mmCIF file of C-alpha atoms in Angstrom:
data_model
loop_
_atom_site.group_PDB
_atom_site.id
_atom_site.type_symbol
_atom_site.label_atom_id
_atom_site.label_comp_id
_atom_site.label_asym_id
_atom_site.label_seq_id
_atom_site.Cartn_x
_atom_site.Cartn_y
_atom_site.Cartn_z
ATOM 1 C CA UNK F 1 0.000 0.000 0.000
ATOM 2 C CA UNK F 2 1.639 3.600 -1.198
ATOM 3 C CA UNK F 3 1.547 6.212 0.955
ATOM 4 C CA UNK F 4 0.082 9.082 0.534
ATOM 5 C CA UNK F 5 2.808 11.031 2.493
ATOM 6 C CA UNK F 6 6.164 11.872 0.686
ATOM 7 C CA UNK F 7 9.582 10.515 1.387
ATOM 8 C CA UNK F 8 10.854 13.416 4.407
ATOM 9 C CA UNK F 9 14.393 13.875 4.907
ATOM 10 C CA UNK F 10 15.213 10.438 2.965
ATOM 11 C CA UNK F 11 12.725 8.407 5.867
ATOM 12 C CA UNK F 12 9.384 7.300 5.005
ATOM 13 C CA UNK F 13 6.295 7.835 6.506
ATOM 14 C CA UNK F 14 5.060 5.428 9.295
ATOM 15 C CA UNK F 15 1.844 3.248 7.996
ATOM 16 C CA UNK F 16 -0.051 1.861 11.924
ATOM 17 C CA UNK F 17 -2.968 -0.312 11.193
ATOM 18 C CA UNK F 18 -6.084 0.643 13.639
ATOM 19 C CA UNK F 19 -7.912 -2.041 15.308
ATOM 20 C CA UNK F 20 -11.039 -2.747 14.229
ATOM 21 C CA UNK F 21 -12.434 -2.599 18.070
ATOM 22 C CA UNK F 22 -11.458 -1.403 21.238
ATOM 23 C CA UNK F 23 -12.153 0.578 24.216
ATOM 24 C CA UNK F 24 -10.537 3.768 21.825
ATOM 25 C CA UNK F 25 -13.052 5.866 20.709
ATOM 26 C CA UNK F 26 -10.917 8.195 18.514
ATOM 27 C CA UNK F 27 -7.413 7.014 16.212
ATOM 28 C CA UNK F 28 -5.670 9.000 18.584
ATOM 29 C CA UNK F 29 -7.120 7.498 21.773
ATOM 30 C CA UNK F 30 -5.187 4.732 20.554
ATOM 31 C CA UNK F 31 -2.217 5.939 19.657
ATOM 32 C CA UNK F 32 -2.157 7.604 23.226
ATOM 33 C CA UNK F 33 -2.671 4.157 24.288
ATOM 34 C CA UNK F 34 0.265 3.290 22.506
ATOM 35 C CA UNK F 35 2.982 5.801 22.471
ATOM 36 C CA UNK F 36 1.277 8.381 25.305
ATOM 37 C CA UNK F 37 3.590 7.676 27.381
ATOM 38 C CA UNK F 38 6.726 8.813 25.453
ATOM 39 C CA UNK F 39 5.300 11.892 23.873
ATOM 40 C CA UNK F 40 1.773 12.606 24.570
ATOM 41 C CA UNK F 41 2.051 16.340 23.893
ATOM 42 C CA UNK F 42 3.933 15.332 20.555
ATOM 43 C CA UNK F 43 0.785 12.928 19.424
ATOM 44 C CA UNK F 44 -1.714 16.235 20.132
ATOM 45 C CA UNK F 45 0.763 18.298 18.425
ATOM 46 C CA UNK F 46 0.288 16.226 15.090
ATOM 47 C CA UNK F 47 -3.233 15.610 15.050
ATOM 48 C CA UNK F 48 -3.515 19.354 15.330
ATOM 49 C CA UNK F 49 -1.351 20.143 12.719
ATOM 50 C CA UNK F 50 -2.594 17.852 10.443
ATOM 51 C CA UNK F 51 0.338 15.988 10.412
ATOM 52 C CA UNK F 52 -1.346 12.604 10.934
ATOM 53 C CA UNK F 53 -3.273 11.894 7.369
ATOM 54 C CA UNK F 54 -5.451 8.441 6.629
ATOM 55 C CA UNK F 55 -6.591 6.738 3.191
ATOM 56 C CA UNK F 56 -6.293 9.538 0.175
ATOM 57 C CA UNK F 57 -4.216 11.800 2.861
ATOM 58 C CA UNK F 58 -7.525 12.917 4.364
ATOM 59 C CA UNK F 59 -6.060 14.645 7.259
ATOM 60 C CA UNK F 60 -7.395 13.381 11.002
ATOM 61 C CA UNK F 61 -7.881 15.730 13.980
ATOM 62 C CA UNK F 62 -8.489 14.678 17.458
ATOM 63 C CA UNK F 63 -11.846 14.134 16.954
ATOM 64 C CA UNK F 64 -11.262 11.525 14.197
ATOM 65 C CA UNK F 65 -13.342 8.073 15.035
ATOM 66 C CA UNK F 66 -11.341 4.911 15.349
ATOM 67 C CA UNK F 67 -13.509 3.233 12.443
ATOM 68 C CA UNK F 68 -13.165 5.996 10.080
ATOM 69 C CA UNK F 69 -9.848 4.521 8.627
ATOM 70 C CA UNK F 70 -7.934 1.150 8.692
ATOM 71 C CA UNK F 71 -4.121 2.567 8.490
ATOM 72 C CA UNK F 72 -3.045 6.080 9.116
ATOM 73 C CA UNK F 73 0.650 7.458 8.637
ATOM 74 C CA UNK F 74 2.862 9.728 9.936
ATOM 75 C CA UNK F 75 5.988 10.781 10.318
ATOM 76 C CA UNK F 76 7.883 9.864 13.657
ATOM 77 C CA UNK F 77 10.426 12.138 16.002
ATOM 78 C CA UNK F 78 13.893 10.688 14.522
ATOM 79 C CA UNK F 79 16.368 10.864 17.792
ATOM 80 C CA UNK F 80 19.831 11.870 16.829
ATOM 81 C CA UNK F 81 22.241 9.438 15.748
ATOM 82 C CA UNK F 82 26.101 9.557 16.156
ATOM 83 C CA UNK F 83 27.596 9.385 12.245
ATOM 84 C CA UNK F 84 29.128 5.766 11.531
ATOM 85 C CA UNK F 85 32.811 6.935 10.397
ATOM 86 C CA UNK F 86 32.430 4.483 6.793
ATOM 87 C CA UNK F 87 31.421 6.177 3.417
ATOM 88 C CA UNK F 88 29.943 4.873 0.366
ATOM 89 C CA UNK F 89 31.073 4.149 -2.950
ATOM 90 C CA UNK F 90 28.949 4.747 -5.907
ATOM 91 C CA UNK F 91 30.028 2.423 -8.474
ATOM 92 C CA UNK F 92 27.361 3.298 -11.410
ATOM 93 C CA UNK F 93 24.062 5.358 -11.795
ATOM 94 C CA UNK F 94 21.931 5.548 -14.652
ATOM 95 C CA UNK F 95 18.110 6.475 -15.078
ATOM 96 C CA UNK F 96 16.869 2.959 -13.776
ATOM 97 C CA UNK F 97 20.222 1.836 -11.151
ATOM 98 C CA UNK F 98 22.315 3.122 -8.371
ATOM 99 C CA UNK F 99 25.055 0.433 -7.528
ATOM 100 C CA UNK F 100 27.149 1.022 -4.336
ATOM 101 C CA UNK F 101 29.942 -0.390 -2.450
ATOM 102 C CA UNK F 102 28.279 -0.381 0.938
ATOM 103 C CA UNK F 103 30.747 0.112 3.715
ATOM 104 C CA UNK F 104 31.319 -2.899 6.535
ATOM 105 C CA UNK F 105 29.104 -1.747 9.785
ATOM 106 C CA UNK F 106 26.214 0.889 7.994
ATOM 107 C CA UNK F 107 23.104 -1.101 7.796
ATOM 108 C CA UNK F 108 21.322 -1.119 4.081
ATOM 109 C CA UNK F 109 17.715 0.707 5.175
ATOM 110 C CA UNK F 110 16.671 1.957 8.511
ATOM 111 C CA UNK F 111 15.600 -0.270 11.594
ATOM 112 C CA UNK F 112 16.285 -0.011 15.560
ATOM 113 C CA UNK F 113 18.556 2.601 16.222
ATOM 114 C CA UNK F 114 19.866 3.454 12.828
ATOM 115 C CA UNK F 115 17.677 5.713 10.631
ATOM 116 C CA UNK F 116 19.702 8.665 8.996
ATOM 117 C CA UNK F 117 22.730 6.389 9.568
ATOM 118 C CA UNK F 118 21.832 3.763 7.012
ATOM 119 C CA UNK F 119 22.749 3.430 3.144
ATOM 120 C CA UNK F 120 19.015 4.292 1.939
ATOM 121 C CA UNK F 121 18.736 7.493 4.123
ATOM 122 C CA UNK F 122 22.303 8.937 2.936
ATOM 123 C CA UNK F 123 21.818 7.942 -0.774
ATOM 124 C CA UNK F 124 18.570 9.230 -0.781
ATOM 125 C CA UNK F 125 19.505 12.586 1.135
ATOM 126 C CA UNK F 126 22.745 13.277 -0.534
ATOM 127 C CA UNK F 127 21.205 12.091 -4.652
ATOM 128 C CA UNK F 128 17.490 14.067 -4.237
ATOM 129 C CA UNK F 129 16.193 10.566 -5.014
ATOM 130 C CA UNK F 130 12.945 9.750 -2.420
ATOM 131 C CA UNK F 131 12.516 7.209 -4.730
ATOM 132 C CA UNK F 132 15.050 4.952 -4.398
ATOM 133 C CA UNK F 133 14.688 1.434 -3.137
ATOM 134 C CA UNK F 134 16.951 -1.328 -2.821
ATOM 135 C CA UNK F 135 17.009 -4.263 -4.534
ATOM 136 C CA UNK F 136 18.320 -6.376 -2.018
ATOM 137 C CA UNK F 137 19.844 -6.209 1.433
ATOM 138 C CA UNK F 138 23.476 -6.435 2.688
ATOM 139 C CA UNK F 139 23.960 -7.584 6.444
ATOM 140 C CA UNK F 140 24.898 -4.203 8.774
ATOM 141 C CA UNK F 141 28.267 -5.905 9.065
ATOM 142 C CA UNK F 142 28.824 -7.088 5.498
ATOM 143 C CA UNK F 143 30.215 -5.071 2.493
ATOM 144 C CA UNK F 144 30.109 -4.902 -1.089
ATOM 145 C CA UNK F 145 27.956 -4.360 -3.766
ATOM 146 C CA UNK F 146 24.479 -3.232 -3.256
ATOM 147 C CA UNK F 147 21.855 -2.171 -6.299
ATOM 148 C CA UNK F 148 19.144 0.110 -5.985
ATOM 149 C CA UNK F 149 16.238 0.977 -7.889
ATOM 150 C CA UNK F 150 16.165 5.256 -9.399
ATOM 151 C CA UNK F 151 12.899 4.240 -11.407
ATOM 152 C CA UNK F 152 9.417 3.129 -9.772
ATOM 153 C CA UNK F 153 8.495 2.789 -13.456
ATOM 154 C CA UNK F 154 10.922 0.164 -13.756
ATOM 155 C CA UNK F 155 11.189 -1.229 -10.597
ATOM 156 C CA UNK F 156 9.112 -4.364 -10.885
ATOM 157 C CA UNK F 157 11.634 -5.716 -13.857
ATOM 158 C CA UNK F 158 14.474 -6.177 -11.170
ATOM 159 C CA UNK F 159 12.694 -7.456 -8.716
ATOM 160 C CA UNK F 160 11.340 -10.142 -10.677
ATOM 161 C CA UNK F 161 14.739 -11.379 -11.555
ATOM 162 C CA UNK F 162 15.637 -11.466 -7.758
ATOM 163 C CA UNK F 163 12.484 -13.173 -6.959
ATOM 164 C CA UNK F 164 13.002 -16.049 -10.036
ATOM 165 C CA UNK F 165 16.848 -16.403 -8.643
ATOM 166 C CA UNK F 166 18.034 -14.952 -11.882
ATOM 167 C CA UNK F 167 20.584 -12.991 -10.052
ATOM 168 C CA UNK F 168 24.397 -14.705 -9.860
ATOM 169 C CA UNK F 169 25.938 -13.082 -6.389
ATOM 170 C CA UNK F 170 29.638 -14.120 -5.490
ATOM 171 C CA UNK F 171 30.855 -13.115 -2.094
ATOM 172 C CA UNK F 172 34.134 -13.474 -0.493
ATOM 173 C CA UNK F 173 35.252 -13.875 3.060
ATOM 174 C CA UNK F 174 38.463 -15.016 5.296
ATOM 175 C CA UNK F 175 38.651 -17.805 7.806
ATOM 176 C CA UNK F 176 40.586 -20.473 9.049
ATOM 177 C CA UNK F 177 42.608 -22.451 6.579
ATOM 178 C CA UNK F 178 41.680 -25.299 8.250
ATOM 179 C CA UNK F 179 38.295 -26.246 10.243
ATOM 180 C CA UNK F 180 38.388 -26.296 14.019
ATOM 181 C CA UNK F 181 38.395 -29.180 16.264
ATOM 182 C CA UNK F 182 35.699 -31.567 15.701
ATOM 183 C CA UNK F 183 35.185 -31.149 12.380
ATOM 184 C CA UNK F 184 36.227 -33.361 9.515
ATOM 185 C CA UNK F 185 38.366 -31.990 6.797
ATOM 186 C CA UNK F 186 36.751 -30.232 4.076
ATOM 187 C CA UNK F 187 37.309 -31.325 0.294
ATOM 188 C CA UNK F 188 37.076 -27.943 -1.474
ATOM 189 C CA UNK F 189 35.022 -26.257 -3.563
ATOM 190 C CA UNK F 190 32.685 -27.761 -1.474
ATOM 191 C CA UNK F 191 28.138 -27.406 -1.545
ATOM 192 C CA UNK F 192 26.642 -26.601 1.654
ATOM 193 C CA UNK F 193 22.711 -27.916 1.836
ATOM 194 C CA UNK F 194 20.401 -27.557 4.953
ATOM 195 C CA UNK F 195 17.481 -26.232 5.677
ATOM 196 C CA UNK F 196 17.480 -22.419 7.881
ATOM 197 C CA UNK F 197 15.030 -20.793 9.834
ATOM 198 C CA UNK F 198 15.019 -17.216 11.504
ATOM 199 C CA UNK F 199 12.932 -16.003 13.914
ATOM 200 C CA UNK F 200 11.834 -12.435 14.737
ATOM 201 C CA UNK F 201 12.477 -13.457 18.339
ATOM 202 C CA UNK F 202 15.555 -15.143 17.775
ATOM 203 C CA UNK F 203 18.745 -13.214 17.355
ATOM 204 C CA UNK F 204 20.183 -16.421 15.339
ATOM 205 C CA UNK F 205 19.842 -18.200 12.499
ATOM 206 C CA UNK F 206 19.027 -21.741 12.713
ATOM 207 C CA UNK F 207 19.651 -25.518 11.080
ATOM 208 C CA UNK F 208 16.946 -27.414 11.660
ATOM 209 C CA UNK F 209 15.539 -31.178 10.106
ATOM 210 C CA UNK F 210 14.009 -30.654 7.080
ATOM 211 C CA UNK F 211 13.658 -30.581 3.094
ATOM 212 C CA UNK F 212 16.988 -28.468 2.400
ATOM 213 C CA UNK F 213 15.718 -24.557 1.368
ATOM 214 C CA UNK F 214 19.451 -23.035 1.573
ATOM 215 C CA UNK F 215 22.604 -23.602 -0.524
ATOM 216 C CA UNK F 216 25.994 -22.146 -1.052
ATOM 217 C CA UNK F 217 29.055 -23.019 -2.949
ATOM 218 C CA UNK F 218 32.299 -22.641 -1.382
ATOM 219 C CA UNK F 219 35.887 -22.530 -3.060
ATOM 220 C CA UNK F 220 39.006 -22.111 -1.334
ATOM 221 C CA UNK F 221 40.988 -19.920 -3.332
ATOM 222 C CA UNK F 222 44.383 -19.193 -1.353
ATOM 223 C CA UNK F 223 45.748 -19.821 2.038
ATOM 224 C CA UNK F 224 48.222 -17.826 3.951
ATOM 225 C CA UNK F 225 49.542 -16.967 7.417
ATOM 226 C CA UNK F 226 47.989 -14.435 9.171
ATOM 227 C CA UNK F 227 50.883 -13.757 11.997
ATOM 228 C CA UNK F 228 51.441 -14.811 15.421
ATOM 229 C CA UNK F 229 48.202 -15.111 17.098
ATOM 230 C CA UNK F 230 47.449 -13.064 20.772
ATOM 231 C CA UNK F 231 45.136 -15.073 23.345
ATOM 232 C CA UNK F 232 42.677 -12.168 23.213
ATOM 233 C CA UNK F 233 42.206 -12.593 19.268
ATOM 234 C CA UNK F 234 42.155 -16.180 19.149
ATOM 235 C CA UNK F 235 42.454 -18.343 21.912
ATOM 236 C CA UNK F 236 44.087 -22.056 21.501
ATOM 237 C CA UNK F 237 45.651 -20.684 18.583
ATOM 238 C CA UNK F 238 48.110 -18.394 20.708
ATOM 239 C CA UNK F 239 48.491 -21.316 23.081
ATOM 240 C CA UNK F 240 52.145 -21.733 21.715
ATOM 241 C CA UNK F 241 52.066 -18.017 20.319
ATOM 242 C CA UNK F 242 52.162 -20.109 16.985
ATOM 243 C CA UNK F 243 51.309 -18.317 13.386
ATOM 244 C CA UNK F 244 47.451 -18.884 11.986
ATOM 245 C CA UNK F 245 46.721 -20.096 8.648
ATOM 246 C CA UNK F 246 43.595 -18.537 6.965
ATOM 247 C CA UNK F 247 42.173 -18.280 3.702
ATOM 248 C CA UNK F 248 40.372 -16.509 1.068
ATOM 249 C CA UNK F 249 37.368 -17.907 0.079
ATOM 250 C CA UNK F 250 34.754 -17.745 -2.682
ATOM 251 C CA UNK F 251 31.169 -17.612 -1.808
ATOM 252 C CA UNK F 252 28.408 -18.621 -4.536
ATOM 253 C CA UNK F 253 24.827 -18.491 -2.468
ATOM 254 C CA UNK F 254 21.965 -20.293 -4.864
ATOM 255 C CA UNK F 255 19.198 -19.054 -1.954
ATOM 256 C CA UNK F 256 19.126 -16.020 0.161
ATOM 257 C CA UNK F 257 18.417 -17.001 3.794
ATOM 258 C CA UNK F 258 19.630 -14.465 6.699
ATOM 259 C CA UNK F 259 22.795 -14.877 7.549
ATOM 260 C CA UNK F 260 23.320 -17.938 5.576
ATOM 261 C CA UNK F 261 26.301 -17.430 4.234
ATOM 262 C CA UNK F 262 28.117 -16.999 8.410
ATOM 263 C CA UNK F 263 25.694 -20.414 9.006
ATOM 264 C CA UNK F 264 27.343 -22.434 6.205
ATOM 265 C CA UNK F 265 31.206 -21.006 6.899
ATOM 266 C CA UNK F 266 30.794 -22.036 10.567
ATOM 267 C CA UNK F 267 28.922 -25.212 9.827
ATOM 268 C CA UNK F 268 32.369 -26.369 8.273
ATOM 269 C CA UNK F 269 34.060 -25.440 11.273
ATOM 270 C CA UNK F 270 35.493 -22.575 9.206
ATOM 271 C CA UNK F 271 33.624 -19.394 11.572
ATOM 272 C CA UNK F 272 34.199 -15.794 9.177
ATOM 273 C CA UNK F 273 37.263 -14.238 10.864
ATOM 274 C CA UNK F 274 35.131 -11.239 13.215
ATOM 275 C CA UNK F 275 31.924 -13.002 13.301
ATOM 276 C CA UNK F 276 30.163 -12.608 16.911
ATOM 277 C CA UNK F 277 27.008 -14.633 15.826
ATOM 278 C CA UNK F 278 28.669 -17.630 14.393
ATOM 279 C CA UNK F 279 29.973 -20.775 15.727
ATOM 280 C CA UNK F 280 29.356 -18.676 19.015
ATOM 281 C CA UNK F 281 27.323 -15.998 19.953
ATOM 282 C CA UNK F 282 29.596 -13.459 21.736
ATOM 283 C CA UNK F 283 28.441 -10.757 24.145
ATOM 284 C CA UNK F 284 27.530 -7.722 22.380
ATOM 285 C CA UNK F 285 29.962 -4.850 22.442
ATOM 286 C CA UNK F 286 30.531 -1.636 21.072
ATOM 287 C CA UNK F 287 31.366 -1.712 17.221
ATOM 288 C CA UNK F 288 35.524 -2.141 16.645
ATOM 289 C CA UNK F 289 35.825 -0.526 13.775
ATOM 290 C CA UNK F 290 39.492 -2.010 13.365
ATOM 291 C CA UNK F 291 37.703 -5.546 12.865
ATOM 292 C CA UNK F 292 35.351 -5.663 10.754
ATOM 293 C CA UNK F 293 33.253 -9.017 10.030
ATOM 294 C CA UNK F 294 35.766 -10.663 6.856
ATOM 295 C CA UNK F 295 32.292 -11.047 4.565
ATOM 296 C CA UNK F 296 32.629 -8.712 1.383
ATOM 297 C CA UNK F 297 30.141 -9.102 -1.614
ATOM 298 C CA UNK F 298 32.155 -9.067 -4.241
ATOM 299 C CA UNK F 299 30.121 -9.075 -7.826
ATOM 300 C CA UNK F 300 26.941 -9.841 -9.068
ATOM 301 C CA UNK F 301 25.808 -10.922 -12.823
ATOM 302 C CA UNK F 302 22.493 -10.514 -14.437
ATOM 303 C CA UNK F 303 20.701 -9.896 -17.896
ATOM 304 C CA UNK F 304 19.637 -6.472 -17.913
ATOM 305 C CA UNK F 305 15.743 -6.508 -18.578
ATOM 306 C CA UNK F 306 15.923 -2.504 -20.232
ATOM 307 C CA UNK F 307 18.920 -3.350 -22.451
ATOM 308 C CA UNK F 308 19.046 -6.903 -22.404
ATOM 309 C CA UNK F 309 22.866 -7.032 -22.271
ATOM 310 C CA UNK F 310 24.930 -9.054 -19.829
ATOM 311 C CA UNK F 311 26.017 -6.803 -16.991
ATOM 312 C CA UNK F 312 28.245 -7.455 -14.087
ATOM 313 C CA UNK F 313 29.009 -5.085 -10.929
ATOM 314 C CA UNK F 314 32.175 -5.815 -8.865
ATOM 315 C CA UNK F 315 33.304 -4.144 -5.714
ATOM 316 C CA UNK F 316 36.310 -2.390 -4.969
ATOM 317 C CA UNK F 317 36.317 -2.933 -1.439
ATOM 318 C CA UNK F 318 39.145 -4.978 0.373
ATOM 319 C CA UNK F 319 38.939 -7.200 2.848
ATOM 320 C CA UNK F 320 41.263 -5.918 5.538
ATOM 321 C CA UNK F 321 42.783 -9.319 6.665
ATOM 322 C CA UNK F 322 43.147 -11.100 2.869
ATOM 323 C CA UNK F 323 46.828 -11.071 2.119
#
């Protein structure tokens, strides 16, 4: 459903669906109900200023029944946000694409605590384009190449080559050279099959039983020592203050499950060098912008629907422990 407020300050407009019942007699009873006790005066202030607009943008007052409409928008109060120190790339833009290098730690569109600081806000802010959209979505802490859509007109022809998987992604990462403990030896390039599940509760990913519905193809491509190791970076391995061997690897996903790409490294017993989800789920801590998760999407490959040419995107982004 479009709404009928404009893009403001690169952010949409809130859509809230109204209950059908309730002891609310008026839309803003309930959102008093809801958010009175963080800004009541705030709420009044937008009803009467009009700010607060139903189906066609009709504009609701305090007065305004509950029944009268099903969704209403508005814009909220965005708190201020501390600048993430990363910058993006722009790679190519053309009347229907924008293709970025998104930075490692700057989340693709706004959620939780990052609004302004996210790639959709700045792009939009700092190109005049309310009307861009992305294509796809890049984890908060992975880089690489991310497309967005300049065109509603022609929107709908990308997104139908996501949706059929016509859309080759390759992604690269660093991790151990060899898997940990407990794990068997992996015969490389290697398929990963399983079947993932994410919950809106649950912070992880998951492998449960099942038909498989997630698969990735991983290649090796070079190994190489990564220095002595220190027993805060990683543990047993600075036992003997030893060097680590690590790797490059190649990433071909054939579905796109969250985080399945950290699910299927660590499944191997090969964990992304930086990852605090996968194998284990550290204690969350301030962002260390020195060590960023080693996950980088590095191309994608499609047949342009406008031109119907080949086209390929690749990133110029390093990641900071490949050698």
């Amino acid at each position: 459903m479009q709404s009928p407020l404009p893009v403001r300050d690169g952010v949409n407009a809130t859509r809230l669906r109204l209950p059908d019942e309730g002891p609310w007699d008026t839309a803003m009873d309930y959102m008093m109900h809801r958010w009175g006790h963080i800004d009541p005066q705030g709420i009044e202030d937008r009803f009467d200023a009009g700010e607060i607009v139903g189906e066609a943008g009709i504009a609701l007052d305090r007065a305004t029944p509950l029944r009268n409409h099903t969704f209403i928008w508005y814009y909220r109060t965005l708190p201020p946000e501390t600048r993430i120190p990363v910058e993006l790339d722009i790679l190519h833009q053309d009347e229907h694409l924008l293709v970025v290098d998104k930075p490692h730690f700057l989340p693709t569109t706004p959620g939780g605590t990052y609004i302004q600081e996210s790639a959709l806000v700045r792009l939009r802010n700092q190109l005049e384009l309310p009307d861009l959209i992305p294509m796809h979505r890049l984890d908060r802490m992975t880089a690489g190449i991310l497309l967005l859509s300049t065109n509603p007109q022609t929107r709908g022809k990308y997104q139908v080559l996501f949706e059929k998987r016509q859309v080759q992604k390759e992604y690269e990462c660093v991790a151990a050279a060899e898997p940990a403990a407990g794990h068997p030896a992996v015969d490389f390039p290697v398929v990963v099959r399983n079947r993932m599940t994410k919950s809106r509760s649950y912070l992880l990913a998951e492998v449960i039983d099942g038909e498989p519905n997630a698969e990735t193809s991983i290649e090796r491509l070079r190994t190489f020592d990564a220095g002595p190791a220190h027993a805060a970076d990683d543990g047993a391995d600075a036992a003997d203050g030893g060097s680590r061997r690590r790797a490059l690897y190649r990433l071909a996903p054939h579905s796109g499950k969250t985080h399945q790409l950290r699910v299927h490294m660590a499944s191997l017993g090969l964990g992304i060098v930086n990852d605090a989800f996968y194998p284990e789920l550290l204690d969350k801590a301030p962002d260390d912008y020195a060590k960023p998760l080693q996950l980088l999407a590095r191309g994608i490959r499609f047949d342009d629907p406008i031109s119907g040419r080949a086209v390929e995107y690749r990133s110029g982004l390093q990641l900071s422990e490949a050698r």
